[in-house]
Short mmCIF file of C-alpha atoms and ligand atoms in Angstrom, two decimals:
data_model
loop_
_atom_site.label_atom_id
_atom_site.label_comp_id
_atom_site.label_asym_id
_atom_site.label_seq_id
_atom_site.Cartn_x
_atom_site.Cartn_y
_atom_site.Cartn_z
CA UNK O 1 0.00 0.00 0.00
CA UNK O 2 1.20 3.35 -0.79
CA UNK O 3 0.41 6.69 1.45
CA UNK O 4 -2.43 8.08 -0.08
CA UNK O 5 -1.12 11.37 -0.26
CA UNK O 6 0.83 10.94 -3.34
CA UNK O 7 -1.99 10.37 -4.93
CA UNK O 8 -4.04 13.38 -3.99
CA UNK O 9 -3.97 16.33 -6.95
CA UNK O 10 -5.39 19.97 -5.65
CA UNK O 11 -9.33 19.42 -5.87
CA UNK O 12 -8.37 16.51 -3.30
CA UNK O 13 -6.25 18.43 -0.75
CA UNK O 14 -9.07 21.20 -1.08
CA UNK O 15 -12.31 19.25 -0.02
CA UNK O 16 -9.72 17.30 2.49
CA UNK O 17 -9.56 20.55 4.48
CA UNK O 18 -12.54 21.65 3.92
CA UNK O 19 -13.96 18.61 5.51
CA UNK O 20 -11.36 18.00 8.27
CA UNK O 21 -11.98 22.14 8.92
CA UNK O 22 -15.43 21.24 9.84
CA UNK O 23 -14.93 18.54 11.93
CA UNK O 24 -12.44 19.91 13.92
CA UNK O 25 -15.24 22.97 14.70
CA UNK O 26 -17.96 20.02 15.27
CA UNK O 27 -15.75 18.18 17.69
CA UNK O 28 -15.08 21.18 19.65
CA UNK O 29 -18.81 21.97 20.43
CA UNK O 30 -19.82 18.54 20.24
CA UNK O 31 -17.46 16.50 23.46
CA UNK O 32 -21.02 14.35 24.60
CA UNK O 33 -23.27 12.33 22.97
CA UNK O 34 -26.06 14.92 24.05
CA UNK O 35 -24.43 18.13 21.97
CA UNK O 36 -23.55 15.91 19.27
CA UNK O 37 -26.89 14.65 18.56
CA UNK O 38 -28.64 18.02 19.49
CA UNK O 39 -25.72 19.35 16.63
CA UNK O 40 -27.02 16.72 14.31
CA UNK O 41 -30.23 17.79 14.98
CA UNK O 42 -29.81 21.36 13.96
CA UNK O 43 -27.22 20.45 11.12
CA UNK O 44 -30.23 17.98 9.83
CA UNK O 45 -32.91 20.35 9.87
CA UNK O 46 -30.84 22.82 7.91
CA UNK O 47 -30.84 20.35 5.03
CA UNK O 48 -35.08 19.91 5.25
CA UNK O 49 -35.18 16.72 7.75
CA UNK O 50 -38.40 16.69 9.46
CA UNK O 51 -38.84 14.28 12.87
CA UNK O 52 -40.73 11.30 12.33
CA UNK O 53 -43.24 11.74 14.60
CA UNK O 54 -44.97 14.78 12.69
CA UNK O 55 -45.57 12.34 9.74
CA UNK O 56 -46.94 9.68 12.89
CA UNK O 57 -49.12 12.71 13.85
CA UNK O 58 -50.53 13.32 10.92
CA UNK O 59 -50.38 10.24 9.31
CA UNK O 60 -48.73 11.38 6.03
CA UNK O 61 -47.48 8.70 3.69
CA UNK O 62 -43.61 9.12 3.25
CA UNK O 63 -42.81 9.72 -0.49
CA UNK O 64 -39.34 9.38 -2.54
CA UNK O 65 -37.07 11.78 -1.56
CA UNK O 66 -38.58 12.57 2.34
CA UNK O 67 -36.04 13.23 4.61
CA UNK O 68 -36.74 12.29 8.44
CA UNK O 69 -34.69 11.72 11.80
CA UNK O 70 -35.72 10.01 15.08
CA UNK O 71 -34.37 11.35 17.81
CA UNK O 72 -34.10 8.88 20.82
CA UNK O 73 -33.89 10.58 24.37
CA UNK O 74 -31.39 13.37 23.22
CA UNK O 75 -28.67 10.53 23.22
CA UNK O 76 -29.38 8.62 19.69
CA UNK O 77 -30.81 9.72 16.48
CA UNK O 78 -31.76 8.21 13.24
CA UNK O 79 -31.82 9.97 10.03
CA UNK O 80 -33.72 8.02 6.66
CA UNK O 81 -33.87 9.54 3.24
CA UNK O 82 -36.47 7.82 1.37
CA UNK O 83 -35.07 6.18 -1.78
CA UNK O 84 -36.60 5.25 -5.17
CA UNK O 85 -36.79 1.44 -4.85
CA UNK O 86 -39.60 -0.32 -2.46
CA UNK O 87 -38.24 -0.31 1.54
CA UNK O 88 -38.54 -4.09 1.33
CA UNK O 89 -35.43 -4.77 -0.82
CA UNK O 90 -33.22 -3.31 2.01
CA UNK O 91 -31.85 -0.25 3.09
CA UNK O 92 -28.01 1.20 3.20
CA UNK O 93 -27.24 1.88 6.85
CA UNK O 94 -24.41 4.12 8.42
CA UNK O 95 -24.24 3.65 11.66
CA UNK O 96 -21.76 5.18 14.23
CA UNK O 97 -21.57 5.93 18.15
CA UNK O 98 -21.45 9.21 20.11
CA UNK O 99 -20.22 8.18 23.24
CA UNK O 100 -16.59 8.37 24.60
CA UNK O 101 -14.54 7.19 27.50
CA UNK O 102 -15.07 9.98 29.96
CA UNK O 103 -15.36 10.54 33.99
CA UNK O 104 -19.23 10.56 35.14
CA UNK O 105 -20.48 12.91 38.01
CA UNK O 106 -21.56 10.43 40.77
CA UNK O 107 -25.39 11.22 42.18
CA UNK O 108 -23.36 12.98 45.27
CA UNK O 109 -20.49 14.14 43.54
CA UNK O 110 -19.21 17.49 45.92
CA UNK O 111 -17.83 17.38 49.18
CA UNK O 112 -15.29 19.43 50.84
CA UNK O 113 -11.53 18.26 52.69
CA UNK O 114 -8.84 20.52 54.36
CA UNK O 115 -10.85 23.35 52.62
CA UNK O 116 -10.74 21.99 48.78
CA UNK O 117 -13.93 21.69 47.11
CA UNK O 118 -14.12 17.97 44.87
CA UNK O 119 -16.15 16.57 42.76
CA UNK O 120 -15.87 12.69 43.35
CA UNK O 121 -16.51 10.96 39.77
CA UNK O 122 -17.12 7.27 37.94
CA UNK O 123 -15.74 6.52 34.99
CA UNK O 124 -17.21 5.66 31.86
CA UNK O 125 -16.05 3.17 29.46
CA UNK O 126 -11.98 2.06 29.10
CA UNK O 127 -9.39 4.32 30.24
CA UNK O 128 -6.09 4.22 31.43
CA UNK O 129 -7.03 5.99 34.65
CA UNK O 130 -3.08 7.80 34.88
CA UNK O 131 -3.95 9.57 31.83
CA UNK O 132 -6.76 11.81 33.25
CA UNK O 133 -4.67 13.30 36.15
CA UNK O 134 -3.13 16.94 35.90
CA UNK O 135 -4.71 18.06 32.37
CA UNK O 136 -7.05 20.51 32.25
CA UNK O 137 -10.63 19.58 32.02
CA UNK O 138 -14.34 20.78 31.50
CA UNK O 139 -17.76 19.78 32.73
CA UNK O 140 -20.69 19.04 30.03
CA UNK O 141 -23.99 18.04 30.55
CA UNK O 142 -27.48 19.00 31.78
CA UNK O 143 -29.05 19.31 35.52
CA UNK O 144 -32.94 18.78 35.51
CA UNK O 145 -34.81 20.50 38.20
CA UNK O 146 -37.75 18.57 39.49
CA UNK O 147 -40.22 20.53 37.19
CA UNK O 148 -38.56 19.37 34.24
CA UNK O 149 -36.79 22.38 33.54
CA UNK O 150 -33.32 21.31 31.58
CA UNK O 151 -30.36 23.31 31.98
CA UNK O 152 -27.35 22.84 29.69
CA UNK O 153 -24.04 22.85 31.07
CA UNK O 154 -20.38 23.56 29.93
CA UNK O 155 -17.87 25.34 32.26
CA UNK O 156 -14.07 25.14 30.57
CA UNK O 157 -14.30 25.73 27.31
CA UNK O 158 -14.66 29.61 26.70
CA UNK O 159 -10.87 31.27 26.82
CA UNK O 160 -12.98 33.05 29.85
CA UNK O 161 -13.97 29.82 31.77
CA UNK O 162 -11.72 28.36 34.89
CA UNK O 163 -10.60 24.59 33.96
CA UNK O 164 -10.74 21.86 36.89
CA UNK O 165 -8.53 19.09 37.20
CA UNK O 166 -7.40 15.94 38.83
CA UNK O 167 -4.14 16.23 41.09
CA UNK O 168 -0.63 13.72 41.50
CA UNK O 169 1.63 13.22 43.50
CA UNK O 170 4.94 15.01 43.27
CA UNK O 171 8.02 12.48 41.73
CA UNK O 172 9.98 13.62 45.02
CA UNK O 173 7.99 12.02 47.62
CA UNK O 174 6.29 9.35 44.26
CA UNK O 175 8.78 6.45 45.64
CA UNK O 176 6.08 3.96 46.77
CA UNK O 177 3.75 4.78 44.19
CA UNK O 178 6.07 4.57 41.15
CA UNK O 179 6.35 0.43 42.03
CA UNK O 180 2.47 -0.10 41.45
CA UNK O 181 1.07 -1.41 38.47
CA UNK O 182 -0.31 0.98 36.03
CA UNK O 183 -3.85 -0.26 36.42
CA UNK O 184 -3.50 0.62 40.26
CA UNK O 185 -1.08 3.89 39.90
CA UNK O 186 -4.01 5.99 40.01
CA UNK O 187 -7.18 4.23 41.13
CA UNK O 188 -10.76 4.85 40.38
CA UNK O 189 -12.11 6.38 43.48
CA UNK O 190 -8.54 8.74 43.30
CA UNK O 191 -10.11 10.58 40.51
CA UNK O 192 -11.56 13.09 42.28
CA UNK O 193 -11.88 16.54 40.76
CA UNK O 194 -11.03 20.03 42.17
CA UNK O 195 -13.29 22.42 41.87
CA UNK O 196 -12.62 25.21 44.48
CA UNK O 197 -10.56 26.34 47.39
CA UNK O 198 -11.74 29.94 48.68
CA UNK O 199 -14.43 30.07 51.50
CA UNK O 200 -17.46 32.01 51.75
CA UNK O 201 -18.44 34.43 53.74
CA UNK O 202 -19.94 33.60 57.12
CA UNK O 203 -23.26 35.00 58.08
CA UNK O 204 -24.27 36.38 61.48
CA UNK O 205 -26.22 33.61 61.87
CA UNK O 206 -23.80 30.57 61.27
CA UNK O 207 -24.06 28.23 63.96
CA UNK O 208 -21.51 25.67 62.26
CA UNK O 209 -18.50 27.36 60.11
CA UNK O 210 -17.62 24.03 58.39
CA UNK O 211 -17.57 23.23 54.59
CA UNK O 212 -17.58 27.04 54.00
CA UNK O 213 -15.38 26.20 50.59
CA UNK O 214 -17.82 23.48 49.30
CA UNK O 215 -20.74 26.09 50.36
CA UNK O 216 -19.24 29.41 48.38
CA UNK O 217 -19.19 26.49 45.14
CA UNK O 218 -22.34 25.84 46.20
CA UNK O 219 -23.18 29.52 45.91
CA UNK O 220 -21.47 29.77 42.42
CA UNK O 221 -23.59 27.02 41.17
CA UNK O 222 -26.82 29.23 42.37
CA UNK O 223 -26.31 32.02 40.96
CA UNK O 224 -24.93 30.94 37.40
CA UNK O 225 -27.28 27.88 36.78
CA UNK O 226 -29.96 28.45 39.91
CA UNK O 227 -29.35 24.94 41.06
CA UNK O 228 -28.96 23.42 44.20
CA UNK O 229 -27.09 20.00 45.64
CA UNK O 230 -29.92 18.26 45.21
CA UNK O 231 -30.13 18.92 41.58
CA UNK O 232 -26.99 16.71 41.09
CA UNK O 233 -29.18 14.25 42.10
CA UNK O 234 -30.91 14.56 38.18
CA UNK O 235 -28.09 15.72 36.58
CA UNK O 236 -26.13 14.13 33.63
CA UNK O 237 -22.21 15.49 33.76
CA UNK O 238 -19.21 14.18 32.10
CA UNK O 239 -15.75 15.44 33.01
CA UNK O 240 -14.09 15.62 29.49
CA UNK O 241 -10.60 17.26 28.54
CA UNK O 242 -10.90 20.93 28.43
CA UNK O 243 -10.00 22.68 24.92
CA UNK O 244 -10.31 22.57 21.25
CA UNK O 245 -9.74 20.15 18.73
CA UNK O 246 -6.37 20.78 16.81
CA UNK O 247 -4.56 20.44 13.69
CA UNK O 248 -1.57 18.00 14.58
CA UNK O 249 2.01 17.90 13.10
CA UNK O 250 4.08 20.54 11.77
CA UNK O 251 2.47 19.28 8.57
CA UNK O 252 -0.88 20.04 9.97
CA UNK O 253 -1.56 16.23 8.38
CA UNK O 254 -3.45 14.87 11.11
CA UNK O 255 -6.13 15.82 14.34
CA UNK O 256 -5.87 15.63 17.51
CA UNK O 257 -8.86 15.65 20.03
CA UNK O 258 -10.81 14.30 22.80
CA UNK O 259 -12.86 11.41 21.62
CA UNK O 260 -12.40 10.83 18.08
CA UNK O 261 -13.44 7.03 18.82
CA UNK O 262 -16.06 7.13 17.80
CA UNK O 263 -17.17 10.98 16.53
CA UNK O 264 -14.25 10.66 13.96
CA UNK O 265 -16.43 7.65 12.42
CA UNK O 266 -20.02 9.68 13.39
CA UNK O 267 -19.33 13.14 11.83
CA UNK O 268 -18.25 11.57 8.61
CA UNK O 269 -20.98 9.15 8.45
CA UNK O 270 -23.34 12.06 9.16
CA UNK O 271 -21.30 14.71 6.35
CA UNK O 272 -21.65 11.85 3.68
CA UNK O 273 -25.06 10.71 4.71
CA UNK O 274 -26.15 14.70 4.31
CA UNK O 275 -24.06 15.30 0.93
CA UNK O 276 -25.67 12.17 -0.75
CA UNK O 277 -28.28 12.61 -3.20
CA UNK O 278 -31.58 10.85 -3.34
CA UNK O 279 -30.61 7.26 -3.77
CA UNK O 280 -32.81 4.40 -5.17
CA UNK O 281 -32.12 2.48 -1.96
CA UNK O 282 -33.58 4.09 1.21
CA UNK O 283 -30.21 5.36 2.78
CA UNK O 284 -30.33 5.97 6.71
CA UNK O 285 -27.70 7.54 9.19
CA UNK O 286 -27.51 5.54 12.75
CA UNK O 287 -25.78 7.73 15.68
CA UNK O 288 -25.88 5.48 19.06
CA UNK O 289 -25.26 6.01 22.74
CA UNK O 290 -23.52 3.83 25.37
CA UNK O 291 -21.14 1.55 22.87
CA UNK O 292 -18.38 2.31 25.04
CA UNK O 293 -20.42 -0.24 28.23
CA UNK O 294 -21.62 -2.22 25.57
CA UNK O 295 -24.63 -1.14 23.25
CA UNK O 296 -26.96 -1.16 26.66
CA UNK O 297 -29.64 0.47 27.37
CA UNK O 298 -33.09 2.24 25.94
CA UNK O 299 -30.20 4.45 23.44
CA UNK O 300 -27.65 1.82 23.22
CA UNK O 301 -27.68 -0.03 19.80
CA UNK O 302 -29.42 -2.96 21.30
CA UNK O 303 -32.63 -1.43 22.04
CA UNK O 304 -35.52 -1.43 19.98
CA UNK O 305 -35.14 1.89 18.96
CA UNK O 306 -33.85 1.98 15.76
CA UNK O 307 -36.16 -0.76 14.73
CA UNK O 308 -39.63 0.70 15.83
CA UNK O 309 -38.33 3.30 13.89
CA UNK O 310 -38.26 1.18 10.96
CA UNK O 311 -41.41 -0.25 11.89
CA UNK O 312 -42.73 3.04 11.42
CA UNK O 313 -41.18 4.12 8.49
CA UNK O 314 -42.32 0.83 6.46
CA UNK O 315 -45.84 1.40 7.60
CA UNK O 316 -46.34 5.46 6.47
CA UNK O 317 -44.70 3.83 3.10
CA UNK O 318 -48.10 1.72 3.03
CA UNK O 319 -46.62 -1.67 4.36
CA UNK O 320 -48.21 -1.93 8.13
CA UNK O 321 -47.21 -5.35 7.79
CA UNK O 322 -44.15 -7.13 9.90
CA UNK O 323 -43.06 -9.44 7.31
CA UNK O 324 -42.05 -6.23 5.51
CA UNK O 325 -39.55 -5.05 8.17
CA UNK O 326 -38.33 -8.51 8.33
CA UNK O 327 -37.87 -8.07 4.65
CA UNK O 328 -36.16 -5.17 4.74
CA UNK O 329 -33.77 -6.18 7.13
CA UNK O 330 -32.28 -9.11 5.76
CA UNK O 331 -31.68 -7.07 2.46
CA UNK O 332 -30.05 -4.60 4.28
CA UNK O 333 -26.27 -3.51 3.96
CA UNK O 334 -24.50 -1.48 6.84
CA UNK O 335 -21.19 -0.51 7.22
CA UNK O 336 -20.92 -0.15 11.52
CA UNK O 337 -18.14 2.63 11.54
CA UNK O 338 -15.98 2.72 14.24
CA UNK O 339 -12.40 3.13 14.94
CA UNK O 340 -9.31 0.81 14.30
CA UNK O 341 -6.12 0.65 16.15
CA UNK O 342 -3.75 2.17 13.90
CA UNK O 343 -0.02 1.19 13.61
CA UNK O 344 1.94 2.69 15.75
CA UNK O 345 5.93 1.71 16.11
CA UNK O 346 6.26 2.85 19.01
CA UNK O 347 4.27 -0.26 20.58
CA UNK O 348 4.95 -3.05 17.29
CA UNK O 349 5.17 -5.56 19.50
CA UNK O 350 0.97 -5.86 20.18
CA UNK O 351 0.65 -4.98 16.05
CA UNK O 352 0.92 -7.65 13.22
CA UNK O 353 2.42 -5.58 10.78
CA UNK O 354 1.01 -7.62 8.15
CA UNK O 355 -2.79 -6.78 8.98
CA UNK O 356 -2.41 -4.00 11.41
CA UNK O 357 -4.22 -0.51 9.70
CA UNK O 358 -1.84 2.38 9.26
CA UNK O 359 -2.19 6.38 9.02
CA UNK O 360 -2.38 7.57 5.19
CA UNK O 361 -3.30 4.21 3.80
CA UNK O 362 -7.27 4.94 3.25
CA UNK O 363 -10.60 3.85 5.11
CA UNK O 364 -10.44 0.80 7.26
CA UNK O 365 -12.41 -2.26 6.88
CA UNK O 366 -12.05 -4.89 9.58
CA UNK O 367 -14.17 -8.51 8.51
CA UNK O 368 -14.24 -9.33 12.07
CA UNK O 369 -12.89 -7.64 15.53
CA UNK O 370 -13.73 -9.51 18.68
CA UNK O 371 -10.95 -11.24 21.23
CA UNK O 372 -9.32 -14.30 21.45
CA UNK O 373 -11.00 -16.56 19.19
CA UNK O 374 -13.27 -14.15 17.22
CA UNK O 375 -15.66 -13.80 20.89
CA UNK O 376 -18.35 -11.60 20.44
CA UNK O 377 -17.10 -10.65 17.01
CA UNK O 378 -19.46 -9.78 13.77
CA UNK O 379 -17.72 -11.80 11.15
CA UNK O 380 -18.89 -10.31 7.88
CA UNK O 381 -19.54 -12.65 4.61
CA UNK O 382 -16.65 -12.46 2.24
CA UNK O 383 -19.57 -12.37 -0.21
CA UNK O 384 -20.40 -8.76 1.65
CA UNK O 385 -16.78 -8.08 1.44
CA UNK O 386 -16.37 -8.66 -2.34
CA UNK O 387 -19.33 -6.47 -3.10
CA UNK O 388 -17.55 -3.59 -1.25
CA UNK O 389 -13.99 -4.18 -2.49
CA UNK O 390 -16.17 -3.71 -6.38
CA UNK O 391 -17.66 -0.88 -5.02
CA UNK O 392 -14.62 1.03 -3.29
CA UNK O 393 -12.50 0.04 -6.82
CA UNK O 394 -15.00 1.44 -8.81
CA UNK O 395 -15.23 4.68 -7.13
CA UNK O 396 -11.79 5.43 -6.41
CA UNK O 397 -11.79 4.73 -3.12
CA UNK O 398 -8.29 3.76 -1.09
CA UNK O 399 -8.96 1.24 1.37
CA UNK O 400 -7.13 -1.57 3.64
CA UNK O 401 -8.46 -4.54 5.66
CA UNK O 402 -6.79 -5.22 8.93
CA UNK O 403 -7.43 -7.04 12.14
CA UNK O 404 -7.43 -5.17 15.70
CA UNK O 405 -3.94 -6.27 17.31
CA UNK O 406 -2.36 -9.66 17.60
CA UNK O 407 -4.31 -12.63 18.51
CA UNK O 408 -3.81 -13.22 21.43
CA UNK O 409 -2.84 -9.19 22.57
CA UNK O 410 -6.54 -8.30 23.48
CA UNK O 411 -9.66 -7.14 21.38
CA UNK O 412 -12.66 -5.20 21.23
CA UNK O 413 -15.94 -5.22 20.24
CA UNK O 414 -18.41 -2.68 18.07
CA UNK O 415 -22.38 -2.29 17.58
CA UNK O 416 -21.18 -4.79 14.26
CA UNK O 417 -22.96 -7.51 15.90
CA UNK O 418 -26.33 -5.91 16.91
CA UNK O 419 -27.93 -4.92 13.71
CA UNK O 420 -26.33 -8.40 12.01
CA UNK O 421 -28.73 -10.15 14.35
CA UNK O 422 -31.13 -9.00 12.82
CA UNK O 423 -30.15 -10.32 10.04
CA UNK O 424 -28.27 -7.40 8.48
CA UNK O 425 -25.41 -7.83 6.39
CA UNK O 426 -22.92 -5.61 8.53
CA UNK O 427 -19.15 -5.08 8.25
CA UNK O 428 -16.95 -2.73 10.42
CA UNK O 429 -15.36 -0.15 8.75
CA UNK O 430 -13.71 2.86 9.86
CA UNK O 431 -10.72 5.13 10.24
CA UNK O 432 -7.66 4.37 12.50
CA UNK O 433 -6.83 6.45 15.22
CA UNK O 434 -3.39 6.61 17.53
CA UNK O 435 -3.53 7.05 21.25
CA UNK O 436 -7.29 5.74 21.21
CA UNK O 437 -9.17 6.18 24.52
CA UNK O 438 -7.02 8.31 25.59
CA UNK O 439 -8.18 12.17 26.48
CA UNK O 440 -6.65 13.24 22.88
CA UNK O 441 -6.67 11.01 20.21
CA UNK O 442 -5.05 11.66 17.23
CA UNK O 443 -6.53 10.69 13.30
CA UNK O 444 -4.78 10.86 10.08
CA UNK O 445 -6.86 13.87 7.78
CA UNK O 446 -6.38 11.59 4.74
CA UNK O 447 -8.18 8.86 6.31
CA UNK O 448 -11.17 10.89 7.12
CA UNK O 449 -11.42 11.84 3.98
CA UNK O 450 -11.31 8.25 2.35
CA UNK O 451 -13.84 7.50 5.06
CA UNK O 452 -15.78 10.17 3.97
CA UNK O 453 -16.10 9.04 0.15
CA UNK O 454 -16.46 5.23 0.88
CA UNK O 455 -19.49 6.29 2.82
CA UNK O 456 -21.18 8.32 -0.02
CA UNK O 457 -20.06 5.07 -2.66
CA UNK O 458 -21.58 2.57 -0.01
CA UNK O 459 -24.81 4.61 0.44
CA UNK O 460 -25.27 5.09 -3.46
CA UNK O 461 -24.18 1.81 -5.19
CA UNK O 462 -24.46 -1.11 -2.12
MN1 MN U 501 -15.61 2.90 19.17
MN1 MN U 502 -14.05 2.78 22.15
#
């Protein structure tokens, strides 16, 4: 394989950057699953999609051409454009997830200690917990008062805003601690984040003068948001890195950013899913919640979601039926677009050179992920893989199959599986990424951009 860069000529370097110039600007107001689907959402609506349920209101019949999205709790969403052919012989299905690695507020998350204010956390998905101490880092999320009332949050991103962050212990007196494992160096319940360290003032009428630090944060969250401590008790906020996507290299040939696994995969989906044309396939856009714990839950890929949807969309096209969703399904194609494990030579001895992915080589498919022996791996039909290899050949596409790691080094698993099930024909495919999991993750801009047209291909011609 050759880096794809020789290849480029000037119309290619030009919509390269002008798509890796948006997605740096999505990814930097779009950290959580919530502001990336509500950015969907307004991106979507921009380009005439209408939410489903209006048509399930009214009862309109979809026609050819209709462009719809489901959104599912503020954490998934759906997007269809109705194609010429019937729904029955299959659909062409993107399908991505939102969610990244991250530190959850627990339900009681502040206290006070030797007058610092915390916020004591739980985190979500796999990370190597040593990475999250002393970097900067940011709050997003919502708190919903009792009366439903939502009110976003995001404190450390404006060049105005404070950052918070997670302390370590200085190398001087770091004897003991530099003999633990990693896994142990920095333990889950030691990721605790400061938030504060000046008291209030004390009233005339204190009785007790104790937690005066936690109670002027306390104060701070009044009067900016109106919420009290019990509000954390409905509140949804992830401690992400604090700060911008960025252009990486002196080359300014790759990104670097806090979860690119899996928005990398999700905003490209979404950009080719937006800049195809009516199709005669039905063409749909899937962005999911919660793949990082496994696909659970009412916006995970394994609930019904996406399938009621379907369910619905077959029956305002005049087939109320269920043999037509079943129908539909198994003609289906998706390509479930996540992120590989790129090459990196700086850790060759968990890479098989010979079907690892690497940066600049194009769009990665990977027939299979899973651990061990294949375990809870989608292992897509070399029939499936064939049609794709004609399809990303024919359209000029530079691509490369590769496996996640050695063998026996470890694994990992995608929403692949879920919608194959159902009897979907479903192949991963995505774009490699160094540093995954980690609070910035770095992509190759060429890659995006490969992933980018094998998505429009797939969605016109699978
Ligand atoms: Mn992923
Ligand atoms: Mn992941």
């Amino acid at each position: 394989m050759e880096n794809v860069w020789k290849k480029y000529k000037d119309e290619d370097i030009n919509r390269l950057s002008e798509i890796c110039d948006d997605y740096r600007k999505f990814l930097s107001i779009s950290k959580i699953e919530r502001e990336v689907i509500k950015n969907s959402i307004l991106i979507a609506e921009q380009r005439g999609f209408v939410d489903l349920n209006t048509y399930i209101k009214e009862n309109k019949k979809l026609e050819v051409g209709d462009k719809i999205y489901v959104n599912n709790r503020n954490k998934s969403l759906a997007l269809f454009v109705i194609g010429r052919e019937d729904i029955t012989n299959g659909i062409n299905i993107l399908g991505a997830h939102v969610d990244s690695p991250r530190l959850d507020l627990k339900a009681n998350p502040l206290y006070e200690e030797n007058e610092f204010a915390y916020l004591d956390t739980h985190y979500y998905g796999g990370i190597k917990k040593y990475q999250w101490v002393t970097i900067p880092l940011a709050l997003h999320g919502v708190v919903v008062k009792k009366n439903g009332e939502v009110m976003d949050v995001v404190i450390g991103e404006d060049e105005r805003d404070p950052v918070i962050g997670i302390t370590d212990l200085l190398p001087h007196l770091g004897k003991e601690q530099m003999k633990k494992e990693a896994s142990v160096v920095i333990e889950g319940e030691g990721l605790d984040v400061l938030i504060g360290s000046m008291p209030c003032e004390e009233t005339e009428e204190d009785s007790k003068k104790e937690d005066l630090v936690k109670r002027n944060i306390l104060n701070i969250l009044k009067n900016k948001y109106n919420m009290d401590e019990d509000d954390f008790l409905s509140a949804e906020i992830e401690v992400v890195p604090a700060g911008r996507a960025r252009d990486f290299g002196l080359d300014r040939s790759m990104i670097m950013a806090y979860g690119q696994d899996d928005k990398v995969c999700a905003y490209s989906s979404l950009r080719a899913f937006l800049d195809c044309p009516t199709c005669d396939k039905t063409i749909s856009c899937i962005l999911v919640d919660k793949e990082e714990i496994g696909s659970v839950g009412a916006t995970g890929m394994c609930s019904t979601f996406y399938e009621n949807a379907l369910l619905e969309i077959c029956n305002l096209l005049g087939h109320p039926e269920n043999v037509a969703l079943a129908r539909c399904l198994s003609n289906s194609y998706m390509l479930s677009s996540d992120v590989n494990a790129a090459y990196d030579p700086l850790y060759s001895d968990v890479m098989d050179k010979r079907n690892a992915s690497y940066f600049n080589q194009g769009v990665v498919f990977c027939k299979y992920t899973g651990s061990r022996g294949k375990s809870g791996s989608n292992d897509a039909n070399a029939e499936y893989v064939a049609k794709l290899r004609n399809i990303m050949d024919r359209n000029s596409v530079y691509f490369q199959i590769s496996e996640l790691g050695k063998v026996d080094a470890g694994g990992g698993g995608t929403i692949a599986y879920i919608l194959a099930n159902k009897n979907v024909n479903v192949i991963d495919c995505g774009v490699g990424v160094l540093s995954m999991h980690a609070p910035w993750e770095v992509t190759a801009k060429a890659d995006i951009y490969e992933a980018y047209k094998c998505y429009i291909a797939f969605l016109k011609e699978a």
